[in-house]
Coordinates of C-alpha atoms in Angstrom, one line a residue:
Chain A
X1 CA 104.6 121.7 90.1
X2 CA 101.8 121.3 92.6
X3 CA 101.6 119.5 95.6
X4 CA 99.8 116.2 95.9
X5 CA 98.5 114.4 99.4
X6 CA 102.4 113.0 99.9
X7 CA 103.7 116.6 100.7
X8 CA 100.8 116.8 103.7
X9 CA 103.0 114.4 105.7
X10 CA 106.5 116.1 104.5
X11 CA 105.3 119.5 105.5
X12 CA 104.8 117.3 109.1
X13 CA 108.3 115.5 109.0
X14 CA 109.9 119.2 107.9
X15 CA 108.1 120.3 111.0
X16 CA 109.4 117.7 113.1
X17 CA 112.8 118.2 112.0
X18 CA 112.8 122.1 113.0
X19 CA 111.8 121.2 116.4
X20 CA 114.0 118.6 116.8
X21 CA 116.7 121.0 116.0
X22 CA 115.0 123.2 118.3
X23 CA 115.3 120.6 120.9
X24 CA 111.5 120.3 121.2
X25 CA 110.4 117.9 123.6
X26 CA 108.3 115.0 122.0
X27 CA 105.3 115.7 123.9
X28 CA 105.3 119.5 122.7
X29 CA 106.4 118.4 119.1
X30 CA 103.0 116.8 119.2
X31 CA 101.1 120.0 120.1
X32 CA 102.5 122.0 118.1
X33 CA 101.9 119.7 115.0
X34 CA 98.3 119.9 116.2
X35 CA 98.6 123.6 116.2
X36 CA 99.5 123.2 112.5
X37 CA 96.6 121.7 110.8
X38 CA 94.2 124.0 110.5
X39 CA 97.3 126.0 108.6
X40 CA 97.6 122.9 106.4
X41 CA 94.0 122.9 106.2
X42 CA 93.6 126.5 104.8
X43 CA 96.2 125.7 101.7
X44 CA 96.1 126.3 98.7
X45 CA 96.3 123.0 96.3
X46 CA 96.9 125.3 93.2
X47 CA 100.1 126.0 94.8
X48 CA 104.1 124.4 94.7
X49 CA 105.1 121.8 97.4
X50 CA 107.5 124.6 98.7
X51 CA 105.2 127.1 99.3
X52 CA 102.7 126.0 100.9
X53 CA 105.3 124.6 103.0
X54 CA 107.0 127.7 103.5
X55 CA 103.6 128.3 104.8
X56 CA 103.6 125.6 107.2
X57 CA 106.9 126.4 108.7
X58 CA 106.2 130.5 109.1
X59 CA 103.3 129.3 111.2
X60 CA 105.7 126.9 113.2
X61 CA 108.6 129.6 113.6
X62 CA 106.0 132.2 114.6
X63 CA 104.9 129.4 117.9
X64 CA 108.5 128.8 118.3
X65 CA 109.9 132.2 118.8
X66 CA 112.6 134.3 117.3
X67 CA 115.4 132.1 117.1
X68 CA 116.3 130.1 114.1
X69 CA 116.2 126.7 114.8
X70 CA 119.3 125.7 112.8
X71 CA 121.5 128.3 113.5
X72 CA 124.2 125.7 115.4
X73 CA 122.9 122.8 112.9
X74 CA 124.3 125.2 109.3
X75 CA 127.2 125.9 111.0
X76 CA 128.1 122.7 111.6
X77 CA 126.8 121.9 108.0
X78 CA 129.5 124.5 107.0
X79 CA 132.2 123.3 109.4
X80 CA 131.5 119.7 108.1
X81 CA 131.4 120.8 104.4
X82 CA 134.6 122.9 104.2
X83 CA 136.9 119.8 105.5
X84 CA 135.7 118.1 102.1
X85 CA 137.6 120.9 100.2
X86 CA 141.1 120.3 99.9
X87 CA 139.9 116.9 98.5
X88 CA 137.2 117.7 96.3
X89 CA 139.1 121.1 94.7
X90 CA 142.2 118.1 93.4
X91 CA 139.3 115.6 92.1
X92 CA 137.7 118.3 89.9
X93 CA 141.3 120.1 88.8
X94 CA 142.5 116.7 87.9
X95 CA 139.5 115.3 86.1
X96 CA 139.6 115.3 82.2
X97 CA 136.3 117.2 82.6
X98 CA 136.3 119.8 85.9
X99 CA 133.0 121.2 84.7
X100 CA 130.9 117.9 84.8
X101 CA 132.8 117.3 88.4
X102 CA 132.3 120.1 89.8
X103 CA 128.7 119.5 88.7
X104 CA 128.5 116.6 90.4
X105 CA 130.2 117.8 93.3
X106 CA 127.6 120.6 93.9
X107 CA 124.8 118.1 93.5
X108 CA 126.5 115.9 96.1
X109 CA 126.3 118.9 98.7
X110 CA 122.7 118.8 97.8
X111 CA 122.3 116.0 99.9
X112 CA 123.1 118.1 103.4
X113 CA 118.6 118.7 103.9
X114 CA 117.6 118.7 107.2
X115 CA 114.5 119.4 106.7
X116 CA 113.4 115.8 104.3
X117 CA 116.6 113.9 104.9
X118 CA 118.2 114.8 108.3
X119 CA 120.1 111.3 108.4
X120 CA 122.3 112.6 105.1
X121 CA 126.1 111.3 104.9
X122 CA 127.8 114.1 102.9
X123 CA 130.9 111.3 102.6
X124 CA 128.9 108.8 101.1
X125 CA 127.4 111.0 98.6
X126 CA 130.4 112.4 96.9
X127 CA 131.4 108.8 96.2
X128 CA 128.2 108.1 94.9
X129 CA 128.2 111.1 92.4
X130 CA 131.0 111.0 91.4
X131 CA 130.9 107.2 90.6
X132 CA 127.5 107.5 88.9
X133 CA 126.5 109.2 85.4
X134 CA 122.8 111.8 86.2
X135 CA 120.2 110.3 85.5
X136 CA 118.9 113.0 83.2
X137 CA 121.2 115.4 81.8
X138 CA 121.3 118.1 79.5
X139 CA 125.3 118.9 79.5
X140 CA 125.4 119.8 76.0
X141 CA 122.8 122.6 75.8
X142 CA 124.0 123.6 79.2
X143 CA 127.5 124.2 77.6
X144 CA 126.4 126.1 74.9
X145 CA 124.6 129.0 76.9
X146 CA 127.8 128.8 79.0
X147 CA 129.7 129.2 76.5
X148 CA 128.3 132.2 75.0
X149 CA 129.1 134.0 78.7
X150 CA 127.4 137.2 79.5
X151 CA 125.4 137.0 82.8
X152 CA 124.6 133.5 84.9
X153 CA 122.6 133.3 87.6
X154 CA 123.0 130.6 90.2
X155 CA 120.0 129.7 92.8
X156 CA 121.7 128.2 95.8
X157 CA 120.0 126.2 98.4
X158 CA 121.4 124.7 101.2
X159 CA 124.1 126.0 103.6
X160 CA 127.2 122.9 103.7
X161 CA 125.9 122.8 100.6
X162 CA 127.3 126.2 99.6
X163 CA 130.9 125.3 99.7
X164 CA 130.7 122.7 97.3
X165 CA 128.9 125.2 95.3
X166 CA 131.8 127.9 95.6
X167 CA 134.2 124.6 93.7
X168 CA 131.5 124.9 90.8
X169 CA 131.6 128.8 90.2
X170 CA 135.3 128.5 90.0
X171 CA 135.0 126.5 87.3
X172 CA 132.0 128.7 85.8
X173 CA 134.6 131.8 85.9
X174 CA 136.2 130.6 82.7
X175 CA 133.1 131.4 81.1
X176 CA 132.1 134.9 82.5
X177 CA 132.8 137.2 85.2
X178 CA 129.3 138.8 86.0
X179 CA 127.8 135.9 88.3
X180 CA 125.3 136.4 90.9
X181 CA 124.4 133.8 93.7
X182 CA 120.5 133.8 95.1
X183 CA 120.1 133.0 98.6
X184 CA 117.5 133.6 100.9
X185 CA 116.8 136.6 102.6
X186 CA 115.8 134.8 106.3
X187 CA 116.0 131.4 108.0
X188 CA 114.1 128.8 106.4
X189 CA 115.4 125.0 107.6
X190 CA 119.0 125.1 106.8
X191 CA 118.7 127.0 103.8
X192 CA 121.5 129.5 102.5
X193 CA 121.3 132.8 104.0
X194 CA 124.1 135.9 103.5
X195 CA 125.6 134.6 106.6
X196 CA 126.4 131.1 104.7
X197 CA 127.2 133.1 101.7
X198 CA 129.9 134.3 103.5
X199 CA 131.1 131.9 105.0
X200 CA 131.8 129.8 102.1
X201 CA 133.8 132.8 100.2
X202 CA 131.0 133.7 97.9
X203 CA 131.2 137.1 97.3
X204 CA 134.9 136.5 95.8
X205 CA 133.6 134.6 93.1
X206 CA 130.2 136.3 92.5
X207 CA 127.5 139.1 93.3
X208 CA 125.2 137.8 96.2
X209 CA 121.8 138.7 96.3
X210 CA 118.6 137.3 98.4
X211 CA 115.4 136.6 97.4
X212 CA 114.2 139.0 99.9
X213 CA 112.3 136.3 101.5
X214 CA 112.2 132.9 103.2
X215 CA 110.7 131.1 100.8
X216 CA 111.6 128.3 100.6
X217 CA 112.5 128.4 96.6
X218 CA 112.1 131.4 94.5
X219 CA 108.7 131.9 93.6
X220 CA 108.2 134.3 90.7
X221 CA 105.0 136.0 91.9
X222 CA 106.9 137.5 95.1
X223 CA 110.3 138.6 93.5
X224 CA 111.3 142.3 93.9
X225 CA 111.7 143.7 90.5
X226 CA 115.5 143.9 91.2
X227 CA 115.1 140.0 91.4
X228 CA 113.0 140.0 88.3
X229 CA 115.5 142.2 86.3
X230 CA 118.0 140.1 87.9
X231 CA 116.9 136.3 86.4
X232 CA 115.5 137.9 83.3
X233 CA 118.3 140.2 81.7
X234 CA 120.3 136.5 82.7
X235 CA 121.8 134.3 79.6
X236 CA 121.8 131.5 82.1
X237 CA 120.4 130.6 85.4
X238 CA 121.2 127.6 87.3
X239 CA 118.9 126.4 90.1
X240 CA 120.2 123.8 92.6
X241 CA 118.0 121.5 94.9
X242 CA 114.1 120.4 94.8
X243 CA 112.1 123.5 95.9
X244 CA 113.6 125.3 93.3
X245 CA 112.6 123.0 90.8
X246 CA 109.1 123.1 92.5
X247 CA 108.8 126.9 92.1
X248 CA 110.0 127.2 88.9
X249 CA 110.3 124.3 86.7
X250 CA 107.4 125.0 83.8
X251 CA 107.3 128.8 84.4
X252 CA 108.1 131.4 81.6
X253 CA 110.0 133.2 84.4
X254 CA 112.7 130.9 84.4
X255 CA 112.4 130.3 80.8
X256 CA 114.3 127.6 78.6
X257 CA 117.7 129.4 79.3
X258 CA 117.2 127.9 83.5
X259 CA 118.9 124.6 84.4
X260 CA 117.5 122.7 87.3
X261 CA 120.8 120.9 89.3
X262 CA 119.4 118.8 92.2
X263 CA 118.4 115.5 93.9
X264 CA 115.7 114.1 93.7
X265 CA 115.6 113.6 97.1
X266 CA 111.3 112.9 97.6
X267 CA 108.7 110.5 95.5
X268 CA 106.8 113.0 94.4
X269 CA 109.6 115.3 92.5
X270 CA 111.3 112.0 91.5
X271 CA 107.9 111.6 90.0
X272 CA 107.7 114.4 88.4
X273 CA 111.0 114.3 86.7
X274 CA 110.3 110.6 85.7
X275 CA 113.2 109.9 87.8
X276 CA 114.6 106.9 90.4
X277 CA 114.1 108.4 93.4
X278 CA 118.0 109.4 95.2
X279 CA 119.2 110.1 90.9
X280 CA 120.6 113.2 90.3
X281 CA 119.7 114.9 87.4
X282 CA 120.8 118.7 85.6
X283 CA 117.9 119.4 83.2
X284 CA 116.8 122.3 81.1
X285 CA 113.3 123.8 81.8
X286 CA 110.9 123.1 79.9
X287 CA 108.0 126.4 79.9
X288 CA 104.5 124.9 80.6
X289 CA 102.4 126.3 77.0
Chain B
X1 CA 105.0 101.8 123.7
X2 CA 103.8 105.2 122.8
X3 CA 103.6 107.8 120.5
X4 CA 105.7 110.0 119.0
X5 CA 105.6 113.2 116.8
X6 CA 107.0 110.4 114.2
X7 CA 103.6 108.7 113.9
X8 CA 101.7 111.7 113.0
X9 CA 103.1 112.0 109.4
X10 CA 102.9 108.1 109.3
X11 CA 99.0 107.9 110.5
X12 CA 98.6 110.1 107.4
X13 CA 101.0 108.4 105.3
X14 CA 98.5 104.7 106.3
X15 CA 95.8 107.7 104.7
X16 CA 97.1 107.7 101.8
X17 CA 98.2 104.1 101.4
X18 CA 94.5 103.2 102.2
X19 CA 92.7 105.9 99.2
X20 CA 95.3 105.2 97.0
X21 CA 94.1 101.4 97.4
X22 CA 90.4 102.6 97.4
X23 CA 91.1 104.4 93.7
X24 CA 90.4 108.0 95.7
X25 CA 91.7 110.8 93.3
X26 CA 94.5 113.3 94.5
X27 CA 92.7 116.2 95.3
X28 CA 90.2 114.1 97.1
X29 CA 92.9 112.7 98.7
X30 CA 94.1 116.0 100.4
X31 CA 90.6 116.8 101.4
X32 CA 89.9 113.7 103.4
X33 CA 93.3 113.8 105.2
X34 CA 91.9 117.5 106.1
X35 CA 89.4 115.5 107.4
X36 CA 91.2 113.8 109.7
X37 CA 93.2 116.6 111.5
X38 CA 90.2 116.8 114.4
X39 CA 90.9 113.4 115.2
X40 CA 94.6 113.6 115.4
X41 CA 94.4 116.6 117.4
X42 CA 91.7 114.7 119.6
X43 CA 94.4 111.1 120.2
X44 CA 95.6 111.1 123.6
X45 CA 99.3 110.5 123.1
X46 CA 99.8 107.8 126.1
X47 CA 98.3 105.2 123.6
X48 CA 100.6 102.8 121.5
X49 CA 100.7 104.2 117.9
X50 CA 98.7 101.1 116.5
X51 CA 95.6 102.1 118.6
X52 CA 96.3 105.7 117.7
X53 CA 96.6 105.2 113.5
X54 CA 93.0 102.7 114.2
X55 CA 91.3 105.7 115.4
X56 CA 92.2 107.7 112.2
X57 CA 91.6 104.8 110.0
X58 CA 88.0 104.0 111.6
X59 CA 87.6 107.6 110.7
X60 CA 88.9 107.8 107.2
X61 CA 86.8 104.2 106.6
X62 CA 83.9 105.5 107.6
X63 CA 84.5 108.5 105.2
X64 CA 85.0 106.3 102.3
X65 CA 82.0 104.0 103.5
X66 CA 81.4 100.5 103.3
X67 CA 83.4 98.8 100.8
X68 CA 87.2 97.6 102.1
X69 CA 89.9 99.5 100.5
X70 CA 92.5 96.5 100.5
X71 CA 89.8 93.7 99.1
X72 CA 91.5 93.0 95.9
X73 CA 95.1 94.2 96.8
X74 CA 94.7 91.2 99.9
X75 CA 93.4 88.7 97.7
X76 CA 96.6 89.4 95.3
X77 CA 98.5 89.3 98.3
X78 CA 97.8 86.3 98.8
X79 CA 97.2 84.8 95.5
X80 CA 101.5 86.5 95.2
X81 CA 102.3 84.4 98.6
X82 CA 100.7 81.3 97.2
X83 CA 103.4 81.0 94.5
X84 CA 106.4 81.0 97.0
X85 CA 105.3 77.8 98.9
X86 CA 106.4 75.4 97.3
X87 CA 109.7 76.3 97.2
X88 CA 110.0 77.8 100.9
X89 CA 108.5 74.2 102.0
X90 CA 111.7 72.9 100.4
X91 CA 113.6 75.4 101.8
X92 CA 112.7 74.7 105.2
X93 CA 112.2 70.9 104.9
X94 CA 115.9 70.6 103.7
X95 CA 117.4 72.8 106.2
X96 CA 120.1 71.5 109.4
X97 CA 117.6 74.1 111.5
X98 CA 114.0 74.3 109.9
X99 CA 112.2 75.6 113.1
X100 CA 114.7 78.7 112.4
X101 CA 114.4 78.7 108.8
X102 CA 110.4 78.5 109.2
X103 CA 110.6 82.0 111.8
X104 CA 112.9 83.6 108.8
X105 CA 110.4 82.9 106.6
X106 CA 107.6 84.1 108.4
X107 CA 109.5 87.3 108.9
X108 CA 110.1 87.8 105.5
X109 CA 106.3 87.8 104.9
X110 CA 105.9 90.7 107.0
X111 CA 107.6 92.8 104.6
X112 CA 103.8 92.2 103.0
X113 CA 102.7 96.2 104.7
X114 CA 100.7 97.9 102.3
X115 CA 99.9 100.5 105.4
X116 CA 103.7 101.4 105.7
X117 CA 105.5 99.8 103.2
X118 CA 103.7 100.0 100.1
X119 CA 106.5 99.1 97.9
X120 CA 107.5 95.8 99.1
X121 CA 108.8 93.0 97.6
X122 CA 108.6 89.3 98.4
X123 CA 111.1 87.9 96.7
X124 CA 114.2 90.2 97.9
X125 CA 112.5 89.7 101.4
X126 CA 112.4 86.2 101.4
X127 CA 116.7 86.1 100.1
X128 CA 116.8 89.0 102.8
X129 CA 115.7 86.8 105.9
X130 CA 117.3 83.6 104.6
X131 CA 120.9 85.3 104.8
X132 CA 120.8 87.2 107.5
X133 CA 120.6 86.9 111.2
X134 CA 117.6 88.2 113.4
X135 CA 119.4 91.3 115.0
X136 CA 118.0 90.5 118.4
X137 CA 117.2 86.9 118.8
X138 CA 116.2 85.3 122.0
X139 CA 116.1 81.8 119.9
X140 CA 117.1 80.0 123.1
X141 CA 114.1 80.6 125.6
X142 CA 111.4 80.7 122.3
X143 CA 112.7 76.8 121.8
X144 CA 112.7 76.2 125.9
X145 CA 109.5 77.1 126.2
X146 CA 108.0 75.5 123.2
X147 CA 109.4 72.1 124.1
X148 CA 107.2 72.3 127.3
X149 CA 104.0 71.6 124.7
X150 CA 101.0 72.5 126.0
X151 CA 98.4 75.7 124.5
X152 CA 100.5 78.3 121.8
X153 CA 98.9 81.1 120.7
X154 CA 100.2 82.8 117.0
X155 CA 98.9 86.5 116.8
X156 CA 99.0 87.1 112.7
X157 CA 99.6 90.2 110.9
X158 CA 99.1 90.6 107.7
X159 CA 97.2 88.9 104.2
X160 CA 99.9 87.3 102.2
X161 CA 102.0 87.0 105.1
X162 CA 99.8 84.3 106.7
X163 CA 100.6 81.6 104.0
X164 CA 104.5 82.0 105.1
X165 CA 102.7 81.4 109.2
X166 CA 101.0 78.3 107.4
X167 CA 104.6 77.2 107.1
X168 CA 105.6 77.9 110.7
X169 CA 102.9 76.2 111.7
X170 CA 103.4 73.1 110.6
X171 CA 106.8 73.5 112.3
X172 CA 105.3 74.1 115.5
X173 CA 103.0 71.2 115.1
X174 CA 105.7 69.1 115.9
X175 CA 105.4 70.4 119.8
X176 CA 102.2 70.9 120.3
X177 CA 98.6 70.3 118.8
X178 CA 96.9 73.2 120.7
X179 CA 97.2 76.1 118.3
X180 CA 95.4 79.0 118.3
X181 CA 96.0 81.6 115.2
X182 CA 94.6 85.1 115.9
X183 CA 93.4 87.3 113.3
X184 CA 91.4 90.8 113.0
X185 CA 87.5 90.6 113.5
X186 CA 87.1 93.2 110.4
X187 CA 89.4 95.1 107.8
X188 CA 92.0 97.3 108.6
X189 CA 94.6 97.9 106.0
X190 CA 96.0 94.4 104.8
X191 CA 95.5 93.0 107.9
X192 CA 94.2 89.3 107.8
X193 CA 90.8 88.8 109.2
X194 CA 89.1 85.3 108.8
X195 CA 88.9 85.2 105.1
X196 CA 92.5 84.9 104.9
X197 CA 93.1 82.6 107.1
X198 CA 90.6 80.3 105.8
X199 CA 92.4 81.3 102.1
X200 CA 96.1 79.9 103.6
X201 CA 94.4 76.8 104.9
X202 CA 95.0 77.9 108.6
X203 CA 92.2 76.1 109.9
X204 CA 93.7 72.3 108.9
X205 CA 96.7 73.4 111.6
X206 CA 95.0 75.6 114.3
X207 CA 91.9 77.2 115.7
X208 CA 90.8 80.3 114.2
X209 CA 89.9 83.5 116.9
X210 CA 89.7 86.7 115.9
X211 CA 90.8 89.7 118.3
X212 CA 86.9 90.8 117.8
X213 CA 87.7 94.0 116.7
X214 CA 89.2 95.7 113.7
X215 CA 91.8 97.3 115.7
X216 CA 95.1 96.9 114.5
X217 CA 97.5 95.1 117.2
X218 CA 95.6 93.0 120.2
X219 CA 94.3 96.1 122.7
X220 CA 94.2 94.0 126.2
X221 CA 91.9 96.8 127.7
X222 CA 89.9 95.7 124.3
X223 CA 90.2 92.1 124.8
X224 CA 87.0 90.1 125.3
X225 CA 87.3 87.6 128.6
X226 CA 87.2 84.9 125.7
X227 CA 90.4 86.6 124.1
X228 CA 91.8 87.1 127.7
X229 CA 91.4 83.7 128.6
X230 CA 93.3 82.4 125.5
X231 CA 96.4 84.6 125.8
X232 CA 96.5 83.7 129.9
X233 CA 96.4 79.9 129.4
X234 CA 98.9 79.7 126.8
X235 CA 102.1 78.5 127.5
X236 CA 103.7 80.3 124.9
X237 CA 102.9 83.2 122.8
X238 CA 104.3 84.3 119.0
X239 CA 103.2 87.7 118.3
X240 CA 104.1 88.9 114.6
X241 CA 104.3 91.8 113.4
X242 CA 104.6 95.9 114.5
X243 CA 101.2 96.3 115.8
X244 CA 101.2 93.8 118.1
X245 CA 104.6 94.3 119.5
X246 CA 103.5 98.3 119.7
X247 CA 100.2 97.2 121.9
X248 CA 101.7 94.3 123.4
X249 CA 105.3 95.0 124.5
X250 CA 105.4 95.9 128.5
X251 CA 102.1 94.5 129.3
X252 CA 101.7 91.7 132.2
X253 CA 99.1 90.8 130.0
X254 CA 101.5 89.5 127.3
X255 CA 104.2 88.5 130.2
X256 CA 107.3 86.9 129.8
X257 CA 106.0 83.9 127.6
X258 CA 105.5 86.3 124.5
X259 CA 107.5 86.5 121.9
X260 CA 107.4 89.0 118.5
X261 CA 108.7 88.6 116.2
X262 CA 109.0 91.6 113.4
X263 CA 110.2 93.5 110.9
X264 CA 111.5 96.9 111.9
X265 CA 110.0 98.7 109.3
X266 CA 109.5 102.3 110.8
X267 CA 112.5 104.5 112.7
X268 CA 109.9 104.5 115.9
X269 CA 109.7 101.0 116.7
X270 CA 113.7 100.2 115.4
X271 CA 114.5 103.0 118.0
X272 CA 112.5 101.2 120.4
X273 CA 113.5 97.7 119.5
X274 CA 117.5 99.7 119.7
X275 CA 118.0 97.7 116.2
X276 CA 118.6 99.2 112.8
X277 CA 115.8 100.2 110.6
X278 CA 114.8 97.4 107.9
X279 CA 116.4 94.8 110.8
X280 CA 114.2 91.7 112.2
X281 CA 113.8 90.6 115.6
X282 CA 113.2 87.5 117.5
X283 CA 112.6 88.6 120.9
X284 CA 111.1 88.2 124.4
X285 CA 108.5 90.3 126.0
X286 CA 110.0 92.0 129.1
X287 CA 107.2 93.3 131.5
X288 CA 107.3 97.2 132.0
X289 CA 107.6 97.1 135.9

């Protein structure tokens, strides 16, 4: 999808929420901003909300120095995350249908965004998922690639986020044993990273692999050939959260055998999907002709 | 109060509220708030955020030229307030406490922000206010000080909004007959400027005076000595809205016989208020020593 004047702001409020994590002093928060626009200005319109603001925040992480502004926040995210475990591995073990709750599970974690939502409530959104139907859903033809096993791909996005997503490949396991879990290969807000990866006990449950980037998203223009190889010898890919969506909703790349899993979390991808904005959805891709 | 890196997203967020009233397509859109980066980087950031986000919007207007953005959406802002009076007279009329019931309702009006709050709606405002409590109310000195009689000044806000003031008004006719009703000298936004007033009958229950300018808020370094005089020989002063509680609040100009009276509609000004976002308040101006 391609960005429209709202994201010009949210690339500013992502901004502001990396430097608050940085503990940026207000008055510097304001110059640096400053120092951003004539990146903003050079974008390119053609282009998906989470590039260009992948753009935006390379230029901010180059004027704020080498360290990753979230480092303490994702492990706190993870720290905050893994407590809900116990809990949420009886509510999907128990349900008559642990796939769709552990669905809803993941898509609960996708709430934990400190870049556009930094006041989430991680609590308050399990409850809600897991009272509420998606808003959009396409279980059945979800099911039926699942069922046919043979490689599955799933995109992650968020550390905290992660754990919840370790609940769902559990339950993907009955389906096949050859999973492999994207995240990213640097710091990018509080996106997944290796690090998170491990910490959530990952690799027990699949391959992990990065996008060799930090993108935000997976953007099939810059993926390795591995990663190419990777999504397109897939029988199922699963990609979880909103710049994911952004990158590759429409593209032949991800192709009609890619499921998008995620909140929709800002007005313009709630607009895109047709959505509520705060619904959940799990939706097959549909390739742009 | 000031700035904060907060208001930068927002000034461009009041952007797009404003094109998106003016019919300006998306890609236009993004080029005009490109436009407006130089004078961002240019605001000096010990300014309130209402004389701040005028400077872009002068800017922006004078990119879009003559024509007012908000013409039609202000006259169906009002035309939409119009409905709710005779009910909300009612309302007030037959409640134990009117001159309270009267502020609620005026408060609820102010959810009428098609800078900030373009989605609003009346209706859930108005059963909003009615059943709730201000957050911060300083009811007690407001009444003291309006029993005394003598010159009140009401600074308005916003188009639509002013027929709920009509109402208040006519409540506060029953202490004094010296009213003065301030509106803007020109458009800015929805903010209501002569036309409206004269639209929501303001004239049968107080003089009209603009603040001479198209500012949004009352500026007292921009106040004319006609202006000045007003606001220093009132005995009491009602100030509605965010803008003027951002220029006013502090000042020894306003001094301790201002009130404002708002809706908290942006994380800024509840932070500075110390009161939930979405909360109203009912308070009294303490001068920044």
């Amino acid at each position: 999808m391609r960005v429209t004047a709202e994201c010009i702001p949210c690339y500013l409020k992502q901004a502001i929420s990396t430097m608050r994590a940085a503990g940026i002093d207000d008055s510097r928060q304001q110059r640096l901003l400053e120092a951003l626009f004539p990146v903003i200005a050079g974008l390119d319109d053609s282009k998906t909300p989470a590039e260009n603001s992948s753009l935006v925040l390379f230029e901010l992480y180059r004027l704020l120095g080498p360290d990753d502004p979230f480092r303490e926040a994702k492990v706190r995210s993870n720290d905050l995350a893994r407590t809900f475990l116990p809990a949420l591995e009886k509510v999907i073990a128990f349900n008559a249908d642990p796939l769709l709750t552990a669905l809803k599970v993941s898509v609960a974690g996708n709430v934990i965004d400190m870049g556009i939502m930094p006041g989430f409530d991680v609590s308050a959104s399990i409850q809600q998922e897991l009272g509420r139907d998606f808003e959009l859903c396409d279980e059945q033809p979800f099911r039926e690639l699942l069922e046919k096993g043979g490689p599955l791909v799933v995109i992650g996005d968020n550390s905290g986020e992660i754990f919840f997503d370790f609940l769902l490949l559990a339950q993907l396991r009955s389906f096949t044993d050859d999973i492999t879990y994207i995240v990213k290969g640097g710091p990018i807000l509080n996106d997944a990273t290796l690090e998170d990866a491990e910490a959530a006990g990952i690799p027990l449950l699949a391959k992990v692999v990065t996008t060799g980037s930090n993108y935000l998203g997976v953007i099939p223009e810059l993926c390795s050939g591995a990663l190419r190889s990777l999504i397109g010898d897939a029988n199922l890919v699963l990609a979880k959260g909103q710049a994911n969506y952004e990158t590759l909703e429409g593209t032949s790349f991800a192709g009609d055998k890619t499921f998008f899993l995620l909140r929709a979390k800002c007005p313009v991808v709630a607009g895109h999907l047709g959505v509520r904005l705060g619904s959940s959805v799990l939706i097959r891709n549909r390739v742009n002709l």
